[in-house]
Coordinates of C-alpha atoms in Angstrom, one line a residue:
X1 CA 21.1 0.2 15.0
X2 CA 20.0 0.1 18.7
X3 CA 18.0 -2.5 20.5
X4 CA 16.1 0.1 22.5
X5 CA 12.5 0.2 21.3
X6 CA 11.4 3.5 19.8
X7 CA 8.7 5.5 21.5
X8 CA 5.6 5.6 19.4
X9 CA 2.6 7.8 19.1
X10 CA -0.5 7.7 17.0
X11 CA -2.2 10.8 15.6
X12 CA -5.8 10.6 14.3
X13 CA -7.1 13.4 12.0
X14 CA -10.8 13.5 11.3
X15 CA -12.7 15.5 8.7
X16 CA -16.3 15.0 7.4
X17 CA -15.2 13.0 4.3
X18 CA -11.8 11.5 5.4
X19 CA -10.1 10.0 8.4
X20 CA -6.3 9.6 8.6
X21 CA -4.1 7.9 11.2
X22 CA -0.4 8.4 11.4
X23 CA 2.1 6.1 13.3
X24 CA 5.3 7.9 14.5
X25 CA 8.4 6.4 16.0
X26 CA 10.6 8.9 17.9
X27 CA 8.7 11.7 16.2
X28 CA 9.3 10.4 12.7
X29 CA 6.4 9.3 10.5
X30 CA 6.5 5.6 9.7
X31 CA 3.0 4.7 8.4
X32 CA -0.1 6.6 7.4
X33 CA -3.6 5.1 6.9
X34 CA -6.3 6.9 5.0
X35 CA -10.0 6.0 5.0
X36 CA -12.4 8.0 2.8
X37 CA -16.2 7.9 3.2
X38 CA -16.6 7.3 -0.5
X39 CA -13.8 4.8 -0.9
X40 CA -13.7 2.9 2.4
X41 CA -11.6 -0.2 2.3
X42 CA -13.3 -3.6 2.5
X43 CA -10.5 -5.8 3.9
X44 CA -11.8 -8.2 6.6
X45 CA -15.4 -7.6 5.6
X46 CA -17.5 -10.8 5.4
X47 CA -20.0 -11.3 2.6
X48 CA -22.6 -13.9 1.5
X49 CA -21.6 -14.3 -2.1
X50 CA -22.7 -16.3 -5.1
X51 CA -20.4 -18.1 -7.5
X52 CA -20.8 -16.4 -10.9
X53 CA -18.2 -18.5 -12.8
X54 CA -15.9 -21.4 -12.1
X55 CA -12.5 -21.3 -13.9
X56 CA -11.0 -24.9 -13.8
X57 CA -8.0 -23.8 -15.8
X58 CA -7.1 -21.2 -13.1
X59 CA -8.2 -23.4 -10.2
X60 CA -10.4 -20.4 -9.1
X61 CA -13.8 -18.9 -9.2
X62 CA -15.3 -15.4 -9.6
X63 CA -17.7 -14.5 -6.7
X64 CA -20.4 -11.8 -6.9
X65 CA -20.5 -10.1 -3.5
X66 CA -22.3 -7.0 -4.7
X67 CA -19.4 -4.9 -5.8
X68 CA -18.7 -3.3 -9.2
X69 CA -16.3 -6.1 -10.1
X70 CA -16.6 -9.8 -9.2
X71 CA -14.1 -10.9 -6.6
X72 CA -11.5 -13.7 -7.0
X73 CA -11.4 -16.9 -4.9
X74 CA -8.6 -19.4 -5.5
X75 CA -9.1 -23.1 -4.7
X76 CA -6.3 -22.9 -2.1
X77 CA -8.3 -20.3 -0.2
X78 CA -11.4 -22.6 0.2
X79 CA -11.8 -24.4 3.5
X80 CA -12.9 -28.0 3.0
X81 CA -12.3 -31.4 4.6
X82 CA -10.5 -32.5 1.4
X83 CA -8.0 -29.6 1.7
X84 CA -6.0 -30.1 4.8
X85 CA -4.0 -27.0 5.9
X86 CA -0.7 -28.8 6.0
X87 CA -1.3 -30.4 2.6
X88 CA 0.4 -29.1 -0.6
X89 CA -2.3 -30.7 -2.7
X90 CA -5.2 -28.4 -3.7
X91 CA -8.4 -30.1 -4.6
X92 CA -9.9 -29.5 -8.1
X93 CA -12.0 -26.4 -8.0
X94 CA -14.9 -28.3 -9.5
X95 CA -15.1 -30.5 -6.4
X96 CA -15.4 -27.4 -4.2
X97 CA -17.7 -25.0 -6.1
X98 CA -20.3 -24.9 -8.8
X99 CA -21.9 -22.0 -10.6
X100 CA -24.7 -20.5 -8.5
X101 CA -23.4 -21.8 -5.1
X102 CA -23.8 -19.5 -2.1
X103 CA -20.7 -19.1 0.0
X104 CA -19.5 -17.1 3.0
X105 CA -16.3 -15.3 2.1
X106 CA -14.0 -12.7 3.6
X107 CA -12.0 -10.0 1.8
X108 CA -8.2 -10.4 2.2
X109 CA -7.2 -7.8 -0.5
X110 CA -9.0 -4.7 -1.6
X111 CA -9.7 -4.2 -5.3
X112 CA -6.4 -2.9 -6.8
X113 CA -6.4 -1.1 -10.1
X114 CA -8.4 -3.3 -12.6
X115 CA -8.4 -6.3 -10.3
X116 CA -11.3 -7.3 -8.2
X117 CA -11.1 -8.1 -4.5
X118 CA -9.3 -11.3 -3.3
X119 CA -11.3 -13.6 -1.1
X120 CA -10.9 -16.5 1.2
X121 CA -13.4 -18.8 3.1
X122 CA -10.9 -19.2 5.9
X123 CA -12.6 -16.6 8.1
X124 CA -10.5 -14.6 10.6
X125 CA -11.9 -12.5 13.4
X126 CA -9.3 -10.4 15.2
X127 CA -9.5 -9.0 18.7
X128 CA -7.0 -7.5 21.1
X129 CA -4.9 -10.6 21.8
X130 CA -6.1 -13.2 19.3
X131 CA -7.2 -13.8 15.8
X132 CA -9.9 -16.5 15.8
X133 CA -9.7 -19.0 13.0
X134 CA -13.2 -20.7 13.1
X135 CA -12.5 -22.8 10.0
X136 CA -9.1 -23.9 11.0
X137 CA -7.5 -26.0 13.8
X138 CA -4.1 -24.3 13.9
X139 CA -2.8 -22.5 16.9
X140 CA 0.0 -20.1 16.0
X141 CA 2.0 -17.4 17.8
X142 CA 3.2 -14.2 16.3
X143 CA 6.8 -14.3 15.2
X144 CA 7.5 -11.0 16.9
X145 CA 7.2 -12.8 20.3
X146 CA 10.7 -14.2 20.4
X147 CA 11.2 -15.8 23.8
X148 CA 10.5 -19.6 23.5
X149 CA 9.1 -19.8 27.1
X150 CA 6.6 -17.0 26.5
X151 CA 5.6 -18.6 23.1
X152 CA 5.0 -21.9 24.8
X153 CA 3.0 -20.3 27.6
X154 CA 0.7 -18.5 25.2
X155 CA 0.2 -21.5 22.9
X156 CA -0.7 -23.7 25.9
X157 CA -3.2 -21.1 27.2
X158 CA -5.0 -20.9 23.9
X159 CA -5.0 -24.6 23.2
X160 CA -6.4 -25.3 26.7
X161 CA -9.1 -22.7 26.3
X162 CA -10.2 -24.1 22.9
X163 CA -10.2 -27.6 24.3
X164 CA -12.4 -26.5 27.3
X165 CA -14.9 -25.0 24.8
X166 CA -14.9 -28.3 22.9
X167 CA -14.1 -26.4 19.7
X168 CA -12.2 -27.5 16.6
X169 CA -11.4 -23.8 15.8
X170 CA -7.9 -22.4 15.7
X171 CA -6.3 -19.1 16.7
X172 CA -3.3 -16.9 16.2
X173 CA -1.8 -15.2 19.2
X174 CA -1.0 -11.6 18.4
X175 CA 2.1 -9.6 19.5
X176 CA 0.0 -7.6 22.0
X177 CA -0.6 -10.8 24.0
X178 CA 3.0 -10.9 25.2
X179 CA 2.8 -10.9 29.0
X180 CA -1.1 -11.0 29.0
X181 CA -2.8 -13.1 31.7
X182 CA -4.8 -16.2 31.0
X183 CA -7.9 -14.4 32.1
X184 CA -7.5 -11.6 29.7
X185 CA -6.9 -14.0 26.8
X186 CA -10.0 -16.0 27.9
X187 CA -12.1 -12.9 27.7
X188 CA -10.8 -12.1 24.3
X189 CA -11.6 -15.6 23.0
X190 CA -15.1 -15.4 24.5
X191 CA -15.7 -12.1 22.6
X192 CA -14.5 -13.5 19.2
X193 CA -16.6 -16.7 19.6
X194 CA -19.7 -14.7 20.3
X195 CA -18.9 -12.5 17.3
X196 CA -18.6 -15.7 15.1
X197 CA -22.0 -16.8 16.3
X198 CA -23.5 -13.5 15.3
X199 CA -21.8 -13.6 11.9
X200 CA -23.2 -17.1 11.2
X201 CA -26.7 -16.0 12.2
X202 CA -26.6 -13.0 9.9
X203 CA -25.3 -15.0 7.0
X204 CA -28.1 -17.5 7.4
X205 CA -30.7 -14.8 7.4
X206 CA -29.2 -12.6 4.7
X207 CA -29.8 -12.6 1.0
X208 CA -26.9 -13.2 -1.3
X209 CA -24.5 -10.4 -2.4
X210 CA -24.8 -8.8 1.0
X211 CA -22.2 -7.8 3.6
X212 CA -22.8 -9.7 6.9
X213 CA -20.0 -8.3 8.9
X214 CA -18.0 -5.0 8.6
X215 CA -14.6 -4.4 10.0
X216 CA -14.1 -1.6 12.5
X217 CA -13.6 2.0 11.3
X218 CA -10.0 3.3 11.0
X219 CA -9.9 5.0 14.5
X220 CA -11.0 1.8 16.2
X221 CA -8.8 -0.4 14.0
X222 CA -5.9 1.8 15.0
X223 CA -6.6 1.0 18.7
X224 CA -6.9 -2.7 18.0
X225 CA -3.9 -3.1 15.6
X226 CA -1.4 -0.4 16.3
X227 CA -1.3 0.0 20.0
X228 CA 1.6 -1.7 21.6
X229 CA 3.7 -1.3 24.7
X230 CA 5.8 1.3 22.9
X231 CA 2.9 3.6 22.3
X232 CA 3.0 6.6 24.7
X233 CA 0.0 8.6 23.5
X234 CA -2.8 8.7 21.0
X235 CA -3.9 12.2 19.9
X236 CA -7.4 12.6 18.3
X237 CA -8.6 15.9 16.9
X238 CA -12.4 15.1 16.9
X239 CA -14.4 15.0 20.1
X240 CA -17.0 12.5 18.8
X241 CA -14.3 10.1 17.5
X242 CA -12.3 10.6 20.8
X243 CA -15.3 9.6 22.8
X244 CA -16.0 6.5 20.6
X245 CA -12.3 5.5 20.9
X246 CA -12.5 6.0 24.7
X247 CA -15.6 3.7 24.9
X248 CA -14.0 1.1 22.7
X249 CA -10.8 1.2 24.7
X250 CA -12.7 1.0 28.0
X251 CA -14.5 -2.2 26.8
X252 CA -11.7 -4.0 24.9
X253 CA -8.3 -2.4 25.6
X254 CA -8.3 -0.9 29.1
X255 CA -4.5 -0.3 28.9
X256 CA -5.0 2.0 25.9
X257 CA -7.5 4.3 27.6
X258 CA -4.9 6.5 29.5
X259 CA -3.0 7.0 26.3
X260 CA -6.0 8.8 24.6
X261 CA -5.8 12.6 24.5
X262 CA -8.2 15.0 22.8
X263 CA -6.2 17.4 20.6
X264 CA -7.8 20.9 20.7
X265 CA -5.0 23.3 19.7
X266 CA -5.5 25.6 16.7
X267 CA -2.6 24.2 14.8
X268 CA -3.7 21.3 12.6
X269 CA -2.7 18.0 14.1
X270 CA -0.9 16.7 11.0
X271 CA 1.3 19.8 11.0
X272 CA 2.9 18.3 14.1
X273 CA 6.2 16.7 13.3
X274 CA 5.8 17.9 9.6
X275 CA 3.5 15.0 8.8
X276 CA 1.8 16.8 5.9
X277 CA 5.2 17.5 4.3
X278 CA 6.3 13.9 4.8
X279 CA 3.2 12.6 3.0
X280 CA 3.8 15.0 0.1
X281 CA 7.5 13.9 -0.1
X282 CA 6.4 10.2 -0.2
X283 CA 4.8 10.9 -3.5
X284 CA 8.1 12.1 -5.1
X285 CA 10.1 9.7 -7.3
X286 CA 13.4 10.9 -5.8
X287 CA 14.2 10.7 -2.1
X288 CA 17.3 12.6 -0.9
X289 CA 19.6 11.0 1.7
X290 CA 21.3 13.1 4.4
X291 CA 24.8 12.1 3.0
X292 CA 24.0 13.6 -0.4
X293 CA 23.0 10.4 -2.1
X294 CA 19.5 9.7 -3.2
X295 CA 16.9 7.0 -3.9
X296 CA 14.7 6.6 -7.0
X297 CA 11.4 4.8 -6.6
X298 CA 9.6 3.5 -9.7
X299 CA 6.2 1.9 -9.1
X300 CA 4.7 -0.3 -11.9
X301 CA 1.9 -2.8 -12.1
X302 CA 4.2 -5.7 -11.8
X303 CA 6.8 -4.5 -9.3
X304 CA 8.5 -1.6 -7.6
X305 CA 12.2 -0.9 -8.3
X306 CA 14.4 1.2 -6.0
X307 CA 17.7 2.5 -7.3
X308 CA 20.4 3.8 -4.9
X309 CA 22.9 6.5 -6.0
X310 CA 25.8 8.2 -4.3
X311 CA 24.9 11.6 -5.7
X312 CA 27.1 14.3 -4.2
X313 CA 28.5 12.1 -1.4
X314 CA 32.2 11.7 -1.9
X315 CA 33.1 10.3 1.5
X316 CA 36.3 10.8 3.4
X317 CA 38.3 7.5 2.8
X318 CA 37.9 5.4 -0.3
X319 CA 35.3 4.5 -2.9
X320 CA 34.3 1.2 -1.3
X321 CA 33.8 2.9 2.1
X322 CA 31.7 5.7 0.5
X323 CA 29.5 3.2 -1.3
X324 CA 29.1 1.1 1.9
X325 CA 28.0 4.1 4.0
X326 CA 25.6 5.2 1.3
X327 CA 24.1 1.8 1.1
X328 CA 23.7 1.5 4.9
X329 CA 21.9 4.9 5.0
X330 CA 19.8 3.8 2.0
X331 CA 18.7 0.5 3.7
X332 CA 17.2 2.4 6.6
X333 CA 15.5 5.0 4.3
X334 CA 14.1 2.3 2.0
X335 CA 12.5 0.3 4.9
X336 CA 10.8 3.5 6.0
X337 CA 9.6 4.5 2.6
X338 CA 8.2 1.0 1.9
X339 CA 6.0 1.3 5.0
X340 CA 5.1 4.9 4.4
X341 CA 4.2 4.4 0.7
X342 CA 2.6 1.1 1.6
X343 CA 4.4 -0.6 -1.4
X344 CA 3.7 -4.3 -1.8
X345 CA 4.3 -7.2 -4.1
X346 CA 7.7 -7.7 -5.7
X347 CA 10.3 -5.1 -4.8
X348 CA 13.8 -5.0 -6.5
X349 CA 16.5 -2.9 -4.8
X350 CA 19.6 -2.0 -6.8
X351 CA 22.1 -1.1 -4.1
X352 CA 25.4 0.3 -5.3
X353 CA 27.8 -2.6 -6.1
X354 CA 30.0 -3.5 -3.1
X355 CA 33.2 -5.6 -3.5
X356 CA 33.4 -6.8 0.1
X357 CA 31.1 -9.7 1.2
X358 CA 30.9 -8.3 4.8
X359 CA 29.6 -5.0 3.5
X360 CA 26.9 -6.8 1.5
X361 CA 25.8 -8.9 4.4
X362 CA 25.8 -5.9 6.8
X363 CA 23.6 -3.9 4.4
X364 CA 21.1 -6.8 4.2
X365 CA 21.1 -7.1 7.9
X366 CA 20.4 -3.4 8.4
X367 CA 17.5 -3.6 5.9
X368 CA 16.0 -6.6 7.7
X369 CA 16.4 -4.9 11.1
X370 CA 14.8 -1.7 9.8
X371 CA 11.8 -3.7 8.5
X372 CA 11.4 -5.7 11.8
X373 CA 8.7 -3.3 13.0
X374 CA 6.8 -3.4 9.8
X375 CA 3.2 -4.6 10.2
X376 CA 3.2 -6.2 6.7
X377 CA 4.8 -9.6 6.3
X378 CA 7.9 -9.5 4.1
X379 CA 10.7 -11.8 2.8
X380 CA 14.1 -10.7 1.6
X381 CA 16.4 -12.9 -0.5
X382 CA 20.2 -12.8 -0.7
X383 CA 21.9 -10.6 -3.3
X384 CA 21.3 -12.0 -6.7
X385 CA 24.1 -12.7 -9.3
X386 CA 23.3 -9.4 -10.9
X387 CA 23.8 -7.6 -7.6
X388 CA 20.1 -7.0 -6.9
X389 CA 18.2 -7.5 -3.7
X390 CA 14.8 -9.1 -4.3
X391 CA 12.1 -9.0 -1.7
X392 CA 8.4 -9.3 -1.3
X393 CA 6.0 -7.3 1.0
X394 CA 2.5 -8.4 1.5
X395 CA 0.1 -6.2 -0.4
X396 CA -3.4 -5.9 1.0
X397 CA -4.5 -2.3 0.4
X398 CA -3.7 0.2 -2.3
X399 CA -0.4 2.1 -2.1
X400 CA -0.3 5.7 -0.9
X401 CA 0.3 6.9 -4.5
X402 CA -2.8 5.1 -5.7
X403 CA -4.9 6.4 -2.9
X404 CA -3.8 10.1 -3.2
X405 CA -3.0 10.3 -6.9
X406 CA -4.0 9.3 -10.4
X407 CA -2.2 9.1 -13.8
X408 CA -1.1 12.4 -15.3
X409 CA -3.7 13.4 -18.0
X410 CA -0.9 15.0 -20.0
X411 CA 1.3 11.9 -20.4
X412 CA -1.4 9.3 -19.6
X413 CA 0.8 7.8 -16.9
X414 CA 4.0 7.4 -19.0
X415 CA 5.8 9.8 -16.7
X416 CA 7.3 11.9 -19.5
X417 CA 6.2 14.2 -22.3
X418 CA 7.8 14.7 -25.8
X419 CA 10.3 17.5 -26.1
X420 CA 9.5 20.8 -27.7
X421 CA 11.9 19.8 -30.6
X422 CA 10.1 16.5 -31.2
X423 CA 6.7 18.3 -31.2
X424 CA 8.1 20.8 -33.8
X425 CA 8.9 17.9 -36.1
X426 CA 5.5 16.4 -35.5
X427 CA 4.0 19.7 -36.6
X428 CA 6.1 19.7 -39.8
X429 CA 4.9 16.3 -40.7
X430 CA 1.3 17.1 -40.0
X431 CA 1.4 20.2 -42.2
X432 CA 2.9 18.2 -45.1
X433 CA 0.2 15.5 -44.6
X434 CA -2.6 18.1 -44.7
X435 CA -1.1 19.9 -47.7
X436 CA -1.2 16.7 -49.7
X437 CA -4.8 15.9 -48.8
X438 CA -6.6 19.2 -48.7
X439 CA -6.7 22.5 -50.7
X440 CA -6.0 25.5 -48.5
X441 CA -4.2 28.8 -48.6
X442 CA -3.1 29.2 -45.0
X443 CA -2.5 27.1 -41.9
X444 CA -2.6 28.2 -38.2
X445 CA -0.5 26.2 -35.8
X446 CA -1.7 26.2 -32.2
X447 CA 0.8 25.0 -29.6
X448 CA 2.5 25.4 -26.2
X449 CA 4.6 28.5 -25.6
X450 CA 7.9 26.5 -25.6
X451 CA 7.1 25.0 -28.9
X452 CA 6.1 28.3 -30.5
X453 CA 9.3 29.9 -29.2
X454 CA 11.4 27.1 -30.7
X455 CA 9.6 27.4 -34.1
X456 CA 10.4 31.2 -34.1
X457 CA 14.0 30.6 -33.1
X458 CA 16.0 27.5 -33.8
X459 CA 13.4 26.0 -36.2
X460 CA 12.6 29.3 -38.0
X461 CA 14.7 28.2 -41.1
X462 CA 13.0 24.8 -41.3
X463 CA 9.6 26.5 -41.0
X464 CA 10.4 28.9 -43.8
X465 CA 11.6 26.0 -45.9
X466 CA 8.3 24.1 -45.3
X467 CA 6.2 27.1 -46.3
X468 CA 8.1 27.4 -49.5
X469 CA 7.9 23.6 -50.2
X470 CA 4.1 23.4 -49.6
X471 CA 3.3 26.9 -51.0
X472 CA 1.2 27.6 -48.0
X473 CA 1.2 30.6 -45.6
X474 CA 1.9 29.4 -42.0
X475 CA 0.9 31.3 -38.9
X476 CA 1.8 30.5 -35.2
X477 CA -0.3 31.1 -32.1
X478 CA 0.4 30.2 -28.5
X479 CA -2.4 28.2 -26.7
X480 CA -1.9 28.6 -23.0
X481 CA -4.1 25.6 -22.0
X482 CA -2.1 23.2 -24.2
X483 CA 0.5 20.8 -22.7
X484 CA 3.9 20.7 -24.3
X485 CA 3.1 17.8 -26.6
X486 CA -0.3 19.0 -27.6
X487 CA -0.9 21.0 -30.9
X488 CA -3.4 21.6 -33.6
X489 CA -3.1 22.6 -37.3
X490 CA -6.1 24.7 -38.4
X491 CA -6.6 25.0 -42.1
X492 CA -7.9 28.4 -43.4

């Protein structure tokens, strides 16, 4: 690993129904963001909602904000004088909300699968350098700003500005604020305070179950959230979006304006650096490593598991060294794949067992270093007694697989289909069942080509036995539209 910061670029691809943004480091795709007109995310949007049901047993409430599914609000996410931020005690939900109450809420997690959106009443309003916390009194500094002197400087600037305004609000100083002047931070705070006034006015004048503030579109969010000192250029392939980003940068992020370039070449912008191919590969279960090893990703509702295998890598010294080198390479690849696939929640990594303690510690260190530039908050635990690495990664939006794919209609999301041999035996049982219930002379079996081939070859003797046993004539017909585990028995 090197301490030198990688050079980054952002590519924005715009079509009438979809906008995509890609973040690259040294020409390698690290993250991709997709926003579709019909399925635009709602994270950071603010709504005036109504409490539809309080659940004392869960210390939570369901809030109707006008979406298909009611959203979820936990008592710990409700701002109230009784719930101090540094207190571990959460007030009883009945003391905070009642059925029918109107409440201003912000979405912190998009609806995922069958779950509704996750809400909070601790409103956050991000800008270039700050995140305003109007219902909090905490002033924090991004953990990515490592120098104590700079952290103290920024904290002091923000605390003084809030005190001058006579506000009890809080704020988080973002990574981009490192090195920023007090004047620039003051301008940022002024903008967010004005925005908070507008949001409150809209909420007072709005009917319930309505959105009162919408977060920026993906191209503008990319400018606000992804641009750092390491970004060298931002390529945009739409003139209209390019002009909108220019105007936004000119007003809020002057340093980013020179980075913007309009991409007008004939070659599609996501063909640069093989981005389209990388996106397709990120949907595969198996990810090959350069050494010959490979990773297996299995994503479930509860967690994601990652298995590391040596594959064809045999190394040049001994088994322990081979395993160690494979695990080091895997740690870097896993960190990138977690970002690219946007995998969140609980993640279990099964590295190949290592005997030497130093090797285990080095692999964990490489994994941590590789995730250091990840925008999502994560936590890694030491190797468990079973040799597994357990970690969590904050999940806010749907994974890339859920955005781009759906469950296979053939196997209903199981990830496998029955073998042709198994289907043959299913057919035999069905014919016997039908022969005992109905009076017929002939039965036609419709099935996949592989199943028919097996019935005519290895299972031909069993099929003849079955015809003799039931006293029925059996015919076979290939059905080209059937999947391997689909079949029908037609009585004639």
